[in-house]
XYZ file of C-alpha atoms in Angstrom:
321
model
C -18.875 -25.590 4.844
C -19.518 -22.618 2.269
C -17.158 -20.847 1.612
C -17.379 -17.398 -0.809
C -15.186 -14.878 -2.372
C -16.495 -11.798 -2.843
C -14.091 -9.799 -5.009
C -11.539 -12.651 -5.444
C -9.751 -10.953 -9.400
C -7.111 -8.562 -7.808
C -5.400 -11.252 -6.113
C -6.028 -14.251 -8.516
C -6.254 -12.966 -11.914
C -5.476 -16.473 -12.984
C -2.173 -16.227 -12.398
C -2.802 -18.239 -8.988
C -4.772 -21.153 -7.865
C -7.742 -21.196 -5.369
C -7.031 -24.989 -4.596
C -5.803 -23.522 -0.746
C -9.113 -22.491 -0.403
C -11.175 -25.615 -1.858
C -9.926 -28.083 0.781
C -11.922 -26.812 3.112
C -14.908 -26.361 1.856
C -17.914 -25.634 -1.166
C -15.820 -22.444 -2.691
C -17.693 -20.064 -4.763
C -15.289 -17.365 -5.915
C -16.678 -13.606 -8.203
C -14.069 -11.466 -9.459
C -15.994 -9.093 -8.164
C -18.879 -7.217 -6.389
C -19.114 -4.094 -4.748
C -16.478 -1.820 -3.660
C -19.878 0.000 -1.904
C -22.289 -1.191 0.498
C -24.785 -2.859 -1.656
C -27.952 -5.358 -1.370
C -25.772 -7.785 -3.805
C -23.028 -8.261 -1.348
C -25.274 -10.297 1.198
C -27.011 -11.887 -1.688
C -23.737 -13.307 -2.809
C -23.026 -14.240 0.507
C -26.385 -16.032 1.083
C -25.677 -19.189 3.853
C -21.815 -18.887 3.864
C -19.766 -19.652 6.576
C -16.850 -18.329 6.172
C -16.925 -14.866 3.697
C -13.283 -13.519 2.345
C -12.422 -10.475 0.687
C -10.562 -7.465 0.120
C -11.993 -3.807 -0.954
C -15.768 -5.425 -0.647
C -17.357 -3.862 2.493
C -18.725 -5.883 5.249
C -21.168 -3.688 6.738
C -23.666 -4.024 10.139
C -26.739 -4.302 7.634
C -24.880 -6.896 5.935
C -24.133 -8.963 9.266
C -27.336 -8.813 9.943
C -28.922 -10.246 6.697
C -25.700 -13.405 6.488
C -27.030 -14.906 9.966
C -24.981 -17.737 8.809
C -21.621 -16.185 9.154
C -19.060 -17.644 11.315
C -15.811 -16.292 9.815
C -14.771 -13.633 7.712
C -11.263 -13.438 5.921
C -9.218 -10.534 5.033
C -7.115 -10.766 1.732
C -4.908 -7.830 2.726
C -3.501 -6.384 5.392
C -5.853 -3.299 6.148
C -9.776 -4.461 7.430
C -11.334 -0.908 7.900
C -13.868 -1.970 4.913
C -15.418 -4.478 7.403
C -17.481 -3.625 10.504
C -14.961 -5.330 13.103
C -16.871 -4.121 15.902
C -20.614 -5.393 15.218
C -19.024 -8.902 14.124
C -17.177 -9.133 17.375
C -20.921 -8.290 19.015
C -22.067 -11.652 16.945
C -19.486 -13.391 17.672
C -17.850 -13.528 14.158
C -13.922 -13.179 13.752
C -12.648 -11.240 11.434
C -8.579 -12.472 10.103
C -6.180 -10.799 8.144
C -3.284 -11.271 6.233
C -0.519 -9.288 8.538
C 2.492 -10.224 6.513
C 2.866 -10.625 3.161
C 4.627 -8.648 1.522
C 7.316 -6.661 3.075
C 9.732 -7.154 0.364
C 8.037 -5.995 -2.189
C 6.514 -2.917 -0.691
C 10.174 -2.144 -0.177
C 11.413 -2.775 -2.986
C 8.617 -0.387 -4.707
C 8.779 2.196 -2.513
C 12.640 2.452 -3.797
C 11.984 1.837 -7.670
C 9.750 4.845 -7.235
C 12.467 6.806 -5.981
C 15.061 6.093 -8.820
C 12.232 6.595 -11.036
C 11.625 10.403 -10.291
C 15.934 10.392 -10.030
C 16.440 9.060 -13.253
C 12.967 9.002 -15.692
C 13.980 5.361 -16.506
C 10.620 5.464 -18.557
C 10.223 8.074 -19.966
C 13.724 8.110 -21.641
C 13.100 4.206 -22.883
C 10.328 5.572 -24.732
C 12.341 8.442 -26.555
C 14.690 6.042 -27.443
C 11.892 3.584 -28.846
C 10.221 6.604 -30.784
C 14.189 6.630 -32.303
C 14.824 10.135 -30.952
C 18.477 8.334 -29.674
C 18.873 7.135 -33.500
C 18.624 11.022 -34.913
C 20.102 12.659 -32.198
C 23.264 15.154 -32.339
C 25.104 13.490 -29.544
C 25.896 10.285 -28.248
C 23.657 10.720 -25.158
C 21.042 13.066 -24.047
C 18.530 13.333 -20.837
C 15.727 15.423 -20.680
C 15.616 15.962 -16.677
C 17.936 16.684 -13.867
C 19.977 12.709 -12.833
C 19.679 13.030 -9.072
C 22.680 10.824 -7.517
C 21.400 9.707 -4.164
C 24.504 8.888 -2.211
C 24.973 10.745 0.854
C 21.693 12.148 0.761
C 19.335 11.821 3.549
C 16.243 9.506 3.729
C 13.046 10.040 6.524
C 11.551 7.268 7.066
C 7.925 7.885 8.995
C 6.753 4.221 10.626
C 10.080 2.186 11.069
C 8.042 -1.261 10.726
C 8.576 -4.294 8.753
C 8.214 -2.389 5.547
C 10.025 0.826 6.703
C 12.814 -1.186 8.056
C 13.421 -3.165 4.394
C 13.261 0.363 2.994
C 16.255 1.411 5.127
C 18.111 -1.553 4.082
C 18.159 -1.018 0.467
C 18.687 2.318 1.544
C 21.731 2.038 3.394
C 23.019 0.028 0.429
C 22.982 2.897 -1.367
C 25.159 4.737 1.059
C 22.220 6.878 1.782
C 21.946 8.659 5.786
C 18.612 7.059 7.032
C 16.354 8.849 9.969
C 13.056 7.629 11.326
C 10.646 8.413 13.332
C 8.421 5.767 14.871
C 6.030 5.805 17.820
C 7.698 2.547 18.847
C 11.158 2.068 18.537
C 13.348 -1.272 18.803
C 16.570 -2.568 18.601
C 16.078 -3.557 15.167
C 15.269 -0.182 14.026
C 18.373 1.112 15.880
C 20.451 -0.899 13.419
C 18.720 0.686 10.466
C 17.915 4.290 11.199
C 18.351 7.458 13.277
C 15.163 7.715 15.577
C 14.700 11.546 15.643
C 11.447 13.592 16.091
C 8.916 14.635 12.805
C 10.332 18.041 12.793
C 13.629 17.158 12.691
C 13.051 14.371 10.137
C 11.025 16.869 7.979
C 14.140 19.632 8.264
C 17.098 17.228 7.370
C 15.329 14.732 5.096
C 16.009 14.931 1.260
C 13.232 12.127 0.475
C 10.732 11.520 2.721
C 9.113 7.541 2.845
C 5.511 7.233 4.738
C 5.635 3.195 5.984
C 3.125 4.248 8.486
C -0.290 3.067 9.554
C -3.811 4.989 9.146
C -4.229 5.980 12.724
C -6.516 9.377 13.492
C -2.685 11.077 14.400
C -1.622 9.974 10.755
C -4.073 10.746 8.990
C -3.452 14.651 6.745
C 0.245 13.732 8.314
C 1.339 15.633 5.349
C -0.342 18.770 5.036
C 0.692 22.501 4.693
C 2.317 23.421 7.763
C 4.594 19.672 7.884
C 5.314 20.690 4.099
C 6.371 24.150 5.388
C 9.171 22.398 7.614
C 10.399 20.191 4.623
C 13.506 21.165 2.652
C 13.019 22.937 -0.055
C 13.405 20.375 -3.459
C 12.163 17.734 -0.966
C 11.183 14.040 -2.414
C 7.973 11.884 -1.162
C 7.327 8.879 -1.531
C 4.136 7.183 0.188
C 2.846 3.473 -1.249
C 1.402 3.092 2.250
C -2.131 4.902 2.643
C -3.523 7.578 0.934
C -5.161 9.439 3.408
C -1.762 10.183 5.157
C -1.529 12.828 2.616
C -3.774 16.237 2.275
C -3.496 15.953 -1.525
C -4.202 19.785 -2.281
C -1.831 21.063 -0.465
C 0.736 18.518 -1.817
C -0.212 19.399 -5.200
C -0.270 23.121 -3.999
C 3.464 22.359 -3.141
C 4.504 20.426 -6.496
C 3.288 23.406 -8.205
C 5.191 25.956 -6.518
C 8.374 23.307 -6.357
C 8.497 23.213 -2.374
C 8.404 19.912 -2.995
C 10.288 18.045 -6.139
C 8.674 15.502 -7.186
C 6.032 12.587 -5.550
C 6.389 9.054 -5.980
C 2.434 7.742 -4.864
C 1.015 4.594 -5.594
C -1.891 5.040 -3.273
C -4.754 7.946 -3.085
C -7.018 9.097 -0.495
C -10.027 7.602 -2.968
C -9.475 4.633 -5.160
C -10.113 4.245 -7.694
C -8.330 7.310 -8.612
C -11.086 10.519 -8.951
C -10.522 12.294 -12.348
C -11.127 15.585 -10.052
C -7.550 14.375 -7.823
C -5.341 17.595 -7.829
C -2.546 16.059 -8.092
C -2.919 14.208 -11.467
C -2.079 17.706 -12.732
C 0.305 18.055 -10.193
C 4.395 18.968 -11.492
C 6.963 15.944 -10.550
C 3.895 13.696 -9.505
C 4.467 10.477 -10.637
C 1.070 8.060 -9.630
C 0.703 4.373 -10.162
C -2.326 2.102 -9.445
C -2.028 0.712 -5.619
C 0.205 -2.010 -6.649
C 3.061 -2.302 -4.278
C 1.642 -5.333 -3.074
C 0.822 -7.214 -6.011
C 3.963 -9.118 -7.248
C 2.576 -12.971 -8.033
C 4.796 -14.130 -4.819
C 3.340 -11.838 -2.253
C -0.121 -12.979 -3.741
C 0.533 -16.218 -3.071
C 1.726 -15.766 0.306
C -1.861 -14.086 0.758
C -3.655 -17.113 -0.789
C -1.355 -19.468 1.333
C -2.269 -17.288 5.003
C -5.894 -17.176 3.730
C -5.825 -20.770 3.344
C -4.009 -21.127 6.914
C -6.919 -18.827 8.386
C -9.885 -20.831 7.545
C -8.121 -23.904 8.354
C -7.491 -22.574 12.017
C -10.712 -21.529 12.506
C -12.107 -24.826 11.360
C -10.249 -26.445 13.874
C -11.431 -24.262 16.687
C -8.639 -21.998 17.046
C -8.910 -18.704 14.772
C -5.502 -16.798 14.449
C -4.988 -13.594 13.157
C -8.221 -12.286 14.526
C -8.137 -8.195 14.791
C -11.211 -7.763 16.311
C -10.743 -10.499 19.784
């Protein structure tokens, strides 16, 4: 069968090999194509079976000019680029990647944390510049060190990811709340379940682990902000659109809130109009929580594991049954 990657570079670089994928088929891979609906994404595509991708869009009008489609494969978690509802109408399953890279997402959400406590890089770079070298004293800092023991962490969505948060967390002797639509035993071990406004009022650093759900989206927005501590911390390498980015830059400005830690935006790439790259304390990396070489492997590996299923008769990971 024919298999094609439509925007293949973000998570094989070269770094990676596509042999997972070649096994099962004729594999044509492009770095990229579209990250809008355009007439070049179905020409790509042409007679393909089985179409994967990640940011490309998978529109109706799309379906409808691939009549050879049978499967299409997420790279990532997320699938809202692809029209899940029309392919179930044909008959196509869409797959994702559900799990991949918990650790990681973690991990990052954290090292953007000790980065706003401690301005690990900004101080290298002094020090590289030889500002250490000439300087009057033996040490200097040019921002507040924030010591995070005994503080209080919010976690909002107590999943997978929130929950390896809260370990590292509670390694660091920190108090950890959540709040979670769902709770479970294993979150019980981890965290305080308490309600939003009482995780906004005792939280020093807030993390968002949680979906993009119509109740998430704007989830932080002027009045939440008003119920935050003052000098509060966010963090969000979740989803962009949980946050109404005015009004946190609105509240950087004015100090309400410290400092940000994003590595996602409502619109990526990153709009040179954003208000918050002018934003005080905002500290904004490129959507790339996810992108350590072993999480992308694990994505090539359950890619791999996808078609293979479906070729057998038996899709898993289908979101749209």
């Amino acid at each position: 069968m024919k298999i094609v990657v439509l925007d293949g570079y973000t998570e094989n670089p070269g770094d990676l090999s596509w042999e997972p994928l070649e096994k099962y088929g004729e594999l044509t891979v492009y770095d990229r194509t579209s990250y809008v609906d355009s007439p070049l994404i179905a020409e790509r595509i042409g007679d393909a079976e089985v179409v994967v991708m990640n940011k490309t869009p998978i529109t109706r009008e799309t379906i409808e000019k691939c009549p050879n489609i049978k499967l299409i494969a997420v790279l990532a978690t997320g699938y809202n680029v692809v029209d899940c509802a029309y392919a179930k109408e044909k008959g196509i399953p869409v797959v994702n990647v559900p799990t991949y890279g918990t650790q990681i997402v973690g991990q990052y959400a954290v090292g953007l944390l000790l980065e706003i406590c401690s301005h690990y890089g900004h101080h290298a770079q002094t020090v590289a510049e030889g500002r250490w070298e000439s300087n009057a004293d033996w040490c200097y800092w040019d921002y507040p060190m924030i010591e995070l023991y005994g503080k209080t962490a919010g976690i909002i969505g107590l999943g997978r990811i929130g929950q390896a948060t809260a370990k590292i967390l509670q390694a660091m002797d920190m108090k950890v709340l959540a709040y979670d639509a769902y709770q479970s035993e294993a979150g019980k071990k981890l965290a305080e379940y308490v309600d939003l406004d009482t995780l906004f009022a005792r939280s020093d650093v807030i993390f968002l682990h949680c979906p993009l759900f119509p109740e998430t989206e704007g989830i932080i927005n002027k009045e939440n902000i008003s119920k935050m501590k003052d000098g509060v911390i966010l963090i969000n390498n979740s989803r962009g659109q949980l946050v109404v980015e005015q009004d946190l830059a609105d509240a950087l400005n004015s100090g309400k809130v410290y400092a940000a830690g994003l590595d996602v935006v409502s619109t990526e790439p990153i709009k040179g109009s954003n208000p918050l790259l002018k934003a005080k304390n905002c500290f904004i990396t490129p959507h790339i929580s996810w992108a350590a070489q072993a999480s992308r492997q694990r994505i090539m590996d359950i890619t791999a594991d996808n078609i293979r299923a479906y070729a057998e008769g038996n899709p898993v990971n289908v979101v749209n049954k």
